[in-house]
PDB file of C-alpha atoms in Angstrom:
ATOM      1  CA  MET E 169       0.737   0.007   0.845  1.00  0.00           C
ATOM      2  CA  LYS E 170       2.910   2.371   1.082  1.00  0.00           C
ATOM      3  CA  LEU E 171       4.537   1.165  -2.320  1.00  0.00           C
ATOM      4  CA  ASP E 172       1.635   2.556  -4.814  1.00  0.00           C
ATOM      5  CA  SER E 173       1.506   6.052  -2.584  1.00  0.00           C
ATOM      6  CA  MET E 174       3.747   6.389  -3.402  1.00  0.00           C
ATOM      7  CA  HIS E 175       4.237   5.936  -7.201  1.00  0.00           C
ATOM      8  CA  HIS E 176       1.468   7.786  -6.944  1.00  0.00           C
ATOM      9  CA  SER E 177       2.762  10.760  -5.973  1.00  0.00           C
ATOM     10  CA  ARG E 178       5.787  10.212  -7.681  1.00  0.00           C
ATOM     11  CA  TRP E 179       3.722  10.226 -10.947  1.00  0.00           C
ATOM     12  CA  THR E 180       1.698  13.397  -9.618  1.00  0.00           C
ATOM     13  CA  CYS E 181       4.831  15.733  -9.895  1.00  0.00           C
ATOM     14  CA  ILE E 182       5.845  14.286 -13.233  1.00  0.00           C
ATOM     15  CA  CYS E 183       2.404  15.673 -14.650  1.00  0.00           C
ATOM     16  CA  VAL E 184       2.347  19.144 -12.969  1.00  0.00           C
ATOM     17  CA  LEU E 185       6.024  19.815 -14.105  1.00  0.00           C
ATOM     18  CA  LEU E 186       4.652  18.713 -17.636  1.00  0.00           C
ATOM     19  CA  SER E 187       1.904  21.448 -17.345  1.00  0.00           C
ATOM     20  CA  ILE E 188       4.704  24.073 -15.566  1.00  0.00           C
ATOM     21  CA  LEU E 189       6.907  23.877 -18.809  1.00  0.00           C
ATOM     22  CA  LEU E 190       3.352  23.639 -21.094  1.00  0.00           C
ATOM     23  CA  VAL E 191       2.771  25.994 -19.553  1.00  0.00           C
ATOM     24  CA  ASN E 192       5.761  28.342 -20.362  1.00  0.00           C
ATOM     25  CA  ALA E 193       5.992  27.535 -22.962  1.00  0.00           C
ATOM     26  CA  VAL E 194       3.038  29.199 -24.378  1.00  0.00           C
ATOM     27  CA  LYS E 195       3.626  32.015 -22.379  1.00  0.00           C
ATOM     28  CA  ARG E 196       7.624  32.507 -24.290  1.00  0.00           C
ATOM     29  CA  GLU E 197       5.836  32.890 -27.811  1.00  0.00           C
ATOM     30  CA  HIS E 198       2.519  34.395 -27.240  1.00  0.00           C
ATOM     31  CA  GLU E 199       5.680  37.406 -25.891  1.00  0.00           C
ATOM     32  CA  HIS E 200       7.966  37.248 -29.477  1.00  0.00           C
ATOM     33  CA  ALA E 201       4.561  37.085 -31.135  1.00  0.00           C
ATOM     34  CA  PRO E 202       3.873  40.554 -32.438  1.00  0.00           C
ATOM     35  CA  VAL E 203       2.285  42.947 -31.535  1.00  0.00           C
ATOM     36  CA  HIS E 204       2.375  46.170 -32.655  1.00  0.00           C
ATOM     37  CA  THR E 205       0.896  44.607 -35.944  1.00  0.00           C
ATOM     38  CA  ASP E 206      -1.860  46.926 -36.947  1.00  0.00           C
ATOM     39  CA  GLU E 207      -2.939  49.979 -35.311  1.00  0.00           C
ATOM     40  CA  VAL E 208      -3.939  52.629 -34.944  1.00  0.00           C
ATOM     41  CA  VAL E 209      -0.666  55.438 -34.540  1.00  0.00           C
ATOM     42  CA  PHE E 210      -2.053  59.727 -33.095  1.00  0.00           C
ATOM     43  CA  VAL E 211       0.331  61.683 -34.793  1.00  0.00           C
ATOM     44  CA  GLY E 212      -1.170  64.839 -32.824  1.00  0.00           C
ATOM     45  CA  CYS E 213      -3.330  67.556 -32.505  1.00  0.00           C
ATOM     46  CA  PHE E 214      -3.183  70.347 -34.893  1.00  0.00           C
ATOM     47  CA  PHE E 215      -4.912  73.764 -35.961  1.00  0.00           C
ATOM     48  CA  VAL E 216      -7.517  73.842 -39.690  1.00  0.00           C
ATOM     49  CA  ASP E 217      -7.780  75.098 -42.416  1.00  0.00           C
ATOM     50  CA  GLU E 218     -10.467  77.701 -41.770  1.00  0.00           C
ATOM     51  CA  SER E 219     -10.696  77.698 -45.687  1.00  0.00           C
ATOM     52  CA  GLU E 220     -12.691  74.021 -44.697  1.00  0.00           C
ATOM     53  CA  ALA E 221     -15.883  73.884 -44.392  1.00  0.00           C
ATOM     54  CA  PRO E 222     -17.078  72.866 -40.682  1.00  0.00           C
ATOM     55  CA  VAL E 223     -17.736  69.817 -40.767  1.00  0.00           C
ATOM     56  CA  ASP E 224     -21.357  69.265 -39.158  1.00  0.00           C
ATOM     57  CA  ALA E 225     -20.924  67.166 -35.560  1.00  0.00           C
ATOM     58  CA  ALA E 226     -24.327  66.489 -34.715  1.00  0.00           C
ATOM     59  CA  ALA E 227     -25.049  65.270 -38.040  1.00  0.00           C
ATOM     60  CA  ALA E 228     -21.896  63.050 -38.239  1.00  0.00           C
ATOM     61  CA  ALA E 229     -21.680  59.646 -36.677  1.00  0.00           C
ATOM     62  CA  GLN E 230     -19.606  59.264 -33.460  1.00  0.00           C
ATOM     63  CA  LEU E 231     -17.599  56.325 -34.859  1.00  0.00           C
ATOM     64  CA  GLY E 232     -14.514  56.835 -32.374  1.00  0.00           C
ATOM     65  CA  THR E 233     -11.008  56.640 -34.465  1.00  0.00           C
ATOM     66  CA  GLN E 234     -10.999  53.108 -34.443  1.00  0.00           C
ATOM     67  CA  GLY E 235     -14.916  53.429 -36.686  1.00  0.00           C
ATOM     68  CA  CYS E 236     -12.826  56.076 -38.676  1.00  0.00           C
ATOM     69  CA  ALA E 237     -10.539  53.994 -39.330  1.00  0.00           C
ATOM     70  CA  ASP E 238     -12.199  51.255 -41.057  1.00  0.00           C
ATOM     71  CA  GLN E 239     -14.239  53.676 -43.082  1.00  0.00           C
ATOM     72  CA  CYS E 240     -11.823  55.984 -44.680  1.00  0.00           C
ATOM     73  CA  ASN E 241      -9.255  54.427 -47.717  1.00  0.00           C
ATOM     74  CA  THR E 242      -7.043  57.488 -47.311  1.00  0.00           C
ATOM     75  CA  PRO E 243      -2.861  57.656 -45.382  1.00  0.00           C
ATOM     76  CA  TYR E 244      -4.608  59.781 -42.503  1.00  0.00           C
ATOM     77  CA  PHE E 245      -7.717  60.624 -41.047  1.00  0.00           C
ATOM     78  CA  ALA E 246      -8.827  63.259 -37.909  1.00  0.00           C
ATOM     79  CA  MET E 247     -11.456  64.323 -35.270  1.00  0.00           C
ATOM     80  CA  GLU E 248     -13.266  67.651 -35.489  1.00  0.00           C
ATOM     81  CA  SER E 249     -16.061  67.902 -32.199  1.00  0.00           C
ATOM     82  CA  GLY E 250     -16.345  63.936 -32.521  1.00  0.00           C
ATOM     83  CA  ALA E 251     -16.605  64.012 -36.128  1.00  0.00           C
ATOM     84  CA  CYS E 252     -14.445  61.806 -38.572  1.00  0.00           C
ATOM     85  CA  LYS E 253     -13.107  63.313 -42.073  1.00  0.00           C
ATOM     86  CA  CYS E 254     -10.976  61.190 -43.738  1.00  0.00           C
ATOM     87  CA  ILE E 255      -7.394  63.140 -44.674  1.00  0.00           C
ATOM     88  CA  ALA E 256      -5.535  62.522 -48.553  1.00  0.00           C
ATOM     89  CA  SER E 257      -2.982  64.529 -47.051  1.00  0.00           C
ATOM     90  CA  MET E 258      -1.374  66.614 -44.201  1.00  0.00           C
ATOM     91  CA  GLY E 259       0.994  69.137 -43.970  1.00  0.00           C
ATOM     92  CA  ALA E 260       0.237  71.066 -46.752  1.00  0.00           C
ATOM     93  CA  THR E 261      -0.514  74.058 -45.292  1.00  0.00           C
ATOM     94  CA  PRO E 262       1.201  76.877 -42.567  1.00  0.00           C
ATOM     95  CA  ALA E 263      -2.055  76.038 -40.471  1.00  0.00           C
ATOM     96  CA  SER E 264      -2.291  72.629 -39.699  1.00  0.00           C
ATOM     97  CA  PHE E 265       0.949  72.973 -38.183  1.00  0.00           C
ATOM     98  CA  ARG E 266       1.619  70.375 -34.737  1.00  0.00           C
ATOM     99  CA  LEU E 267      -0.070  71.823 -31.597  1.00  0.00           C
ATOM    100  CA  ARG E 268       2.359  71.175 -28.354  1.00  0.00           C
ATOM    101  CA  ASP E 269      -0.196  70.031 -26.641  1.00  0.00           C
ATOM    102  CA  SER E 270      -2.119  66.843 -27.575  1.00  0.00           C
ATOM    103  CA  ALA E 271      -4.140  67.582 -24.148  1.00  0.00           C
ATOM    104  CA  GLY E 272      -5.343  70.897 -27.802  1.00  0.00           C
ATOM    105  CA  CYS E 273      -7.744  68.264 -28.871  1.00  0.00           C
ATOM    106  CA  GLY E 274     -10.385  67.764 -25.698  1.00  0.00           C
ATOM    107  CA  ALA E 275     -11.238  64.558 -23.495  1.00  0.00           C
ATOM    108  CA  ARG E 276     -10.867  60.687 -25.074  1.00  0.00           C
ATOM    109  CA  CYS E 277     -14.042  60.272 -27.560  1.00  0.00           C
ATOM    110  CA  VAL E 278     -16.066  58.862 -26.242  1.00  0.00           C
ATOM    111  CA  GLY E 279     -16.095  54.809 -25.676  1.00  0.00           C
ATOM    112  CA  GLU E 280     -13.105  55.202 -26.281  1.00  0.00           C
ATOM    113  CA  GLU E 281     -12.035  56.067 -23.179  1.00  0.00           C
ATOM    114  CA  LEU E 282      -9.550  53.070 -21.272  1.00  0.00           C
ATOM    115  CA  LEU E 283      -7.508  52.458 -25.165  1.00  0.00           C
ATOM    116  CA  GLU E 284      -3.934  53.675 -24.233  1.00  0.00           C
ATOM    117  CA  PRO E 285      -2.452  55.908 -25.941  1.00  0.00           C
ATOM    118  CA  PRO E 286      -5.094  58.115 -25.432  1.00  0.00           C
ATOM    119  CA  ARG E 287      -7.437  58.434 -28.421  1.00  0.00           C
ATOM    120  CA  PHE E 288      -8.929  62.825 -28.715  1.00  0.00           C
ATOM    121  CA  CYS E 289     -11.601  63.830 -31.068  1.00  0.00           C
ATOM    122  CA  ALA E 290     -10.718  67.090 -30.951  1.00  0.00           C
ATOM    123  CA  THR E 291     -14.311  68.329 -28.927  1.00  0.00           C
ATOM    124  CA  SER E 292     -13.365  71.058 -26.708  1.00  0.00           C
ATOM    125  CA  ILE E 293     -13.968  74.386 -27.875  1.00  0.00           C
ATOM    126  CA  ALA E 294     -11.435  76.906 -29.080  1.00  0.00           C
ATOM    127  CA  VAL E 295     -10.615  80.400 -30.704  1.00  0.00           C
ATOM    128  CA  GLN E 296      -9.228  78.561 -33.645  1.00  0.00           C
ATOM    129  CA  ARG E 297     -10.222  75.625 -34.772  1.00  0.00           C
ATOM    130  CA  ARG E 298      -8.401  71.197 -33.829  1.00  0.00           C
ATOM    131  CA  GLN E 299      -7.558  67.736 -34.796  1.00  0.00           C
ATOM    132  CA  ALA E 300      -6.902  65.666 -33.263  1.00  0.00           C
ATOM    133  CA  VAL E 301      -4.704  63.225 -36.662  1.00  0.00           C
ATOM    134  CA  TYR E 302      -4.410  59.932 -36.112  1.00  0.00           C
ATOM    135  CA  THR E 303      -3.084  57.070 -38.583  1.00  0.00           C
ATOM    136  CA  ARG E 304      -2.599  53.669 -39.251  1.00  0.00           C
ATOM    137  CA  THR E 305       0.760  51.133 -39.096  1.00  0.00           C
ATOM    138  CA  ARG E 306       0.546  48.028 -40.722  1.00  0.00           C
ATOM    139  CA  CYS E 307       3.542  45.650 -39.953  1.00  0.00           C
ATOM    140  CA  ALA E 308       3.738  42.048 -39.749  1.00  0.00           C
ATOM    141  CA  LEU E 309       7.243  42.468 -37.736  1.00  0.00           C
ATOM    142  CA  GLY E 310       5.121  43.863 -35.699  1.00  0.00           C
ATOM    143  CA  ALA E 311       6.392  48.244 -34.745  1.00  0.00           C
ATOM    144  CA  ARG E 312       5.655  51.429 -33.227  1.00  0.00           C
ATOM    145  CA  PHE E 313       7.416  55.093 -34.553  1.00  0.00           C
ATOM    146  CA  GLU E 314       8.215  56.387 -30.284  1.00  0.00           C
ATOM    147  CA  VAL E 315       9.878  60.266 -29.865  1.00  0.00           C
ATOM    148  CA  GLN E 316      13.096  60.262 -28.187  1.00  0.00           C
ATOM    149  CA  GLU E 317      14.083  63.420 -27.945  1.00  0.00           C
ATOM    150  CA  ASP E 318      11.581  66.929 -28.450  1.00  0.00           C
ATOM    151  CA  ALA E 319      13.214  69.579 -27.666  1.00  0.00           C
ATOM    152  CA  VAL E 320      12.547  73.231 -29.755  1.00  0.00           C
ATOM    153  CA  VAL E 321      16.137  74.296 -31.256  1.00  0.00           C
ATOM    154  CA  GLY E 322      16.152  76.331 -34.077  1.00  0.00           C
ATOM    155  CA  ALA E 323      13.125  77.349 -36.669  1.00  0.00           C
ATOM    156  CA  LEU E 324       9.623  75.594 -36.429  1.00  0.00           C
ATOM    157  CA  MET E 325      11.009  73.502 -39.880  1.00  0.00           C
ATOM    158  CA  GLN E 326      14.668  73.044 -38.696  1.00  0.00           C
ATOM    159  CA  GLN E 327      14.106  71.723 -35.761  1.00  0.00           C
ATOM    160  CA  GLN E 328      16.119  68.942 -34.804  1.00  0.00           C
ATOM    161  CA  TRP E 329      14.464  65.595 -33.206  1.00  0.00           C
ATOM    162  CA  LYS E 330      14.881  62.245 -32.598  1.00  0.00           C
ATOM    163  CA  ALA E 331      13.202  58.967 -32.834  1.00  0.00           C
ATOM    164  CA  ARG E 332      12.875  55.172 -32.729  1.00  0.00           C
ATOM    165  CA  ILE E 333      10.928  52.617 -34.461  1.00  0.00           C
ATOM    166  CA  LEU E 334      10.409  50.099 -31.597  1.00  0.00           C
ATOM    167  CA  PHE E 335      10.022  46.028 -33.818  1.00  0.00           C
ATOM    168  CA  ASP E 336       8.488  43.446 -32.082  1.00  0.00           C
ATOM    169  CA  SER E 337      10.543  40.899 -34.255  1.00  0.00           C
ATOM    170  CA  TRP E 338      13.257  41.909 -36.715  1.00  0.00           C
ATOM    171  CA  GLN E 339      13.772  40.822 -39.784  1.00  0.00           C
ATOM    172  CA  GLU E 340      17.066  41.247 -42.113  1.00  0.00           C
ATOM    173  CA  ALA E 341      16.219  42.991 -45.293  1.00  0.00           C
ATOM    174  CA  ALA E 342      12.258  44.202 -44.748  1.00  0.00           C
ATOM    175  CA  LEU E 343      11.574  46.783 -46.004  1.00  0.00           C
ATOM    176  CA  ILE E 344       9.872  49.843 -44.211  1.00  0.00           C
ATOM    177  CA  VAL E 345       8.363  52.642 -45.353  1.00  0.00           C
ATOM    178  CA  LEU E 346       7.881  56.456 -43.636  1.00  0.00           C
ATOM    179  CA  ASP E 347       5.056  58.681 -45.546  1.00  0.00           C
ATOM    180  CA  TRP E 348       5.106  61.770 -43.706  1.00  0.00           C
ATOM    181  CA  GLY E 349       2.520  63.105 -45.982  1.00  0.00           C
ATOM    182  CA  GLU E 350       3.469  67.025 -46.799  1.00  0.00           C
ATOM    183  CA  VAL E 351       4.889  67.214 -43.310  1.00  0.00           C
ATOM    184  CA  PRO E 352       8.604  69.391 -44.498  1.00  0.00           C
ATOM    185  CA  MET E 353      10.437  66.117 -42.737  1.00  0.00           C
ATOM    186  CA  GLN E 354      13.606  65.423 -43.473  1.00  0.00           C
ATOM    187  CA  VAL E 355      16.154  62.794 -42.196  1.00  0.00           C
ATOM    188  CA  TYR E 356      19.523  63.096 -41.576  1.00  0.00           C
ATOM    189  CA  SER E 357      20.724  60.338 -39.771  1.00  0.00           C
ATOM    190  CA  ILE E 358      19.660  56.555 -39.407  1.00  0.00           C
ATOM    191  CA  TRP E 359      21.091  53.509 -37.919  1.00  0.00           C
ATOM    192  CA  ASN E 360      20.095  49.372 -38.348  1.00  0.00           C
ATOM    193  CA  ALA E 361      18.558  50.181 -41.601  1.00  0.00           C
ATOM    194  CA  GLN E 362      20.045  51.135 -44.942  1.00  0.00           C
ATOM    195  CA  LEU E 363      18.306  53.656 -47.802  1.00  0.00           C
ATOM    196  CA  VAL E 364      16.545  51.348 -50.721  1.00  0.00           C
ATOM    197  CA  ASP E 365      17.648  54.357 -53.169  1.00  0.00           C
ATOM    198  CA  LYS E 366      21.677  54.955 -51.501  1.00  0.00           C
ATOM    199  CA  SER E 367      21.190  58.850 -54.508  1.00  0.00           C
ATOM    200  CA  ARG E 368      18.802  60.493 -52.984  1.00  0.00           C
ATOM    201  CA  GLN E 369      19.775  63.756 -51.534  1.00  0.00           C
ATOM    202  CA  VAL E 370      17.065  64.381 -49.301  1.00  0.00           C
ATOM    203  CA  MET E 371      15.034  61.353 -47.060  1.00  0.00           C
ATOM    204  CA  GLY E 372      11.906  62.709 -46.709  1.00  0.00           C
ATOM    205  CA  PRO E 373       9.220  63.339 -46.338  1.00  0.00           C
ATOM    206  CA  ARG E 374       8.714  60.541 -47.419  1.00  0.00           C
ATOM    207  CA  LEU E 375      11.571  57.385 -46.253  1.00  0.00           C
ATOM    208  CA  GLU E 376      11.823  53.435 -47.757  1.00  0.00           C
ATOM    209  CA  VAL E 377      14.296  51.618 -45.799  1.00  0.00           C
ATOM    210  CA  PHE E 378      15.873  47.648 -45.315  1.00  0.00           C
ATOM    211  CA  LEU E 379      16.497  46.553 -42.706  1.00  0.00           C
ATOM    212  CA  LYS E 380      20.065  45.502 -41.830  1.00  0.00           C
ATOM    213  CA  GLY E 381      22.144  43.230 -39.466  1.00  0.00           C
ATOM    214  CA  ALA E 382      20.398  39.969 -38.419  1.00  0.00           C
ATOM    215  CA  MET E 383      19.415  41.413 -35.150  1.00  0.00           C
ATOM    216  CA  HIS E 384      18.272  44.000 -33.519  1.00  0.00           C
ATOM    217  CA  SER E 385      15.174  45.203 -31.751  1.00  0.00           C
ATOM    218  CA  GLU E 386      15.146  49.227 -32.821  1.00  0.00           C
ATOM    219  CA  VAL E 387      15.982  51.681 -35.563  1.00  0.00           C
ATOM    220  CA  GLY E 388      17.653  54.736 -35.002  1.00  0.00           C
ATOM    221  CA  LEU E 389      16.671  58.337 -36.310  1.00  0.00           C
ATOM    222  CA  LYS E 390      17.648  61.954 -36.602  1.00  0.00           C
ATOM    223  CA  LEU E 391      15.323  64.295 -38.011  1.00  0.00           C
ATOM    224  CA  ARG E 392      15.404  67.412 -39.087  1.00  0.00           C
ATOM    225  CA  GLY E 393      11.299  69.521 -39.007  1.00  0.00           C
ATOM    226  CA  PRO E 394       8.688  70.183 -37.104  1.00  0.00           C
ATOM    227  CA  PRO E 395       8.989  67.665 -34.077  1.00  0.00           C
ATOM    228  CA  GLY E 396       6.273  65.098 -32.358  1.00  0.00           C
ATOM    229  CA  ILE E 397       4.868  63.832 -35.743  1.00  0.00           C
ATOM    230  CA  ALA E 398       4.688  60.896 -36.347  1.00  0.00           C
ATOM    231  CA  PRO E 399       4.487  59.190 -39.772  1.00  0.00           C
ATOM    232  CA  ARG E 400       2.346  56.906 -41.178  1.00  0.00           C
ATOM    233  CA  LEU E 401       4.468  52.979 -41.457  1.00  0.00           C
ATOM    234  CA  LEU E 402       3.843  50.233 -43.728  1.00  0.00           C
ATOM    235  CA  CYS E 403       6.042  46.625 -42.876  1.00  0.00           C
ATOM    236  CA  VAL E 404       7.628  44.034 -46.148  1.00  0.00           C
ATOM    237  CA  SER E 405       8.257  41.350 -44.637  1.00  0.00           C
ATOM    238  CA  LYS E 406      11.164  39.349 -47.177  1.00  0.00           C
ATOM    239  CA  ALA E 407       9.592  36.787 -49.664  1.00  0.00           C
ATOM    240  CA  SER E 408      10.863  33.718 -48.634  1.00  0.00           C
ATOM    241  CA  PRO E 409      13.946  32.095 -50.681  1.00  0.00           C
ATOM    242  CA  PRO E 410      10.897  29.782 -53.270  1.00  0.00           C
ATOM    243  CA  PRO E 411      11.148  26.348 -52.906  1.00  0.00           C
ATOM    244  CA  PRO E 412      14.204  24.059 -54.693  1.00  0.00           C
ATOM    245  CA  SER E 413      13.267  22.917 -57.944  1.00  0.00           C
ATOM    246  CA  PRO E 414      12.270  19.795 -58.224  1.00  0.00           C
ATOM    247  CA  LEU E 415      15.194  17.282 -58.988  1.00  0.00           C
ATOM    248  CA  PRO E 416      15.407  15.990 -62.894  1.00  0.00           C
ATOM    249  CA  PRO E 417      13.923  12.705 -64.384  1.00  0.00           C
ATOM    250  CA  PRO E 418      16.597  10.271 -64.168  1.00  0.00           C
ATOM    251  CA  PRO E 419      17.412   9.465 -67.387  1.00  0.00           C
ATOM    252  CA  PRO E 420      16.370   6.892 -70.195  1.00  0.00           C
ATOM    253  CA  ARG E 421      17.589   4.027 -69.368  1.00  0.00           C
ATOM    254  CA  PRO E 422      18.976   2.448 -72.535  1.00  0.00           C
ATOM    255  CA  PRO E 423      16.932  -0.349 -74.529  1.00  0.00           C
ATOM    256  CA  SER E 424      18.477  -3.788 -73.382  1.00  0.00           C
ATOM    257  CA  PRO E 425      20.464  -6.031 -75.877  1.00  0.00           C
ATOM    258  CA  PRO E 426      18.065  -8.547 -77.783  1.00  0.00           C
ATOM    259  CA  PRO E 427      18.781 -11.733 -76.493  1.00  0.00           C
ATOM    260  CA  THR E 428      21.386 -14.110 -77.876  1.00  0.00           C
ATOM    261  CA  PRO E 429      19.555 -16.976 -79.140  1.00  0.00           C
ATOM    262  CA  LEU E 430      20.508 -20.160 -78.720  1.00  0.00           C
ATOM    263  CA  PRO E 431      22.835 -22.554 -80.814  1.00  0.00           C
ATOM    264  CA  PRO E 432      20.071 -25.067 -82.318  1.00  0.00           C
ATOM    265  CA  SER E 433      20.632 -28.437 -80.735  1.00  0.00           C
ATOM    266  CA  PRO E 434      22.291 -30.623 -82.608  1.00  0.00           C
ATOM    267  CA  PRO E 435      20.307 -33.491 -84.297  1.00  0.00           C
ATOM    268  CA  PRO E 436      19.304 -36.606 -82.259  1.00  0.00           C
ATOM    269  CA  PRO E 437      22.283 -39.689 -83.886  1.00  0.00           C
ATOM    270  CA  PRO E 438      20.784 -42.624 -85.782  1.00  0.00           C
ATOM    271  CA  PRO E 439      19.502 -45.433 -84.366  1.00  0.00           C
ATOM    272  CA  PRO E 440      21.906 -48.235 -84.220  1.00  0.00           C
ATOM    273  CA  PRO E 441      21.226 -50.796 -86.626  1.00  0.00           C
ATOM    274  CA  SER E 442      19.008 -53.720 -85.449  1.00  0.00           C
ATOM    275  CA  PRO E 443      20.679 -57.362 -85.121  1.00  0.00           C
ATOM    276  CA  PRO E 444      20.676 -59.931 -88.347  1.00  0.00           C
ATOM    277  CA  PRO E 445      18.170 -62.559 -88.040  1.00  0.00           C
ATOM    278  CA  PRO E 446      19.153 -65.947 -86.841  1.00  0.00           C
TER     279      PRO E 446
END
């Protein structure tokens, strides 16, 4: 009886240990899976060009940022007074320059109060119209743009600042596209990536680079232009190498030579002569 109890306890410990190992393996796989693959990204709080027709917030559908992102087929979209606006480009006029304080775009959108980073709907009343501008990041590797240094130095269009792109996973030679629309942005230094077109003298406001190096976690950028504006970010993973070609079929076997005919059998010997009669 005592031996049976010890045997049962041993198997129980083994089962518990296997369960712990399985849970840890699943957890590690989840932790390394790309997270930031398709995200709504807050670009910034901007003034609205007064030449734009005012939005009818009462008649507009209150979609929130996620619903607005799904509705718009444009590089950018914006929320003004809670109404969704699709934007083909931004930065075309001086009135669209970014406000340094994102709180100038009012409270968070209704129904999205718990989302992080905050989703602003530009519902606050101000002398000059404001809009919260967003874009969408699509990257199978999982990527997010992060401002590292937003120091105000120099004229508005020549301010220097630093940012980085953080990756959940890394693939050497994957194509990364950064697009600031018409915002006069220049990237004057970049590391862990290389330009697709090295002949270009000015890097921006649209930038295409290949990831460089076997394994990193970020791409660093030094920029010159209105600080803190996030670009539209797209990733195109490197195509997998084609499968090896199938082996050629073996050459046909040469035909077998015809069988050699056997020599004719010799005729049977004649029968012996019969003995003479007595």
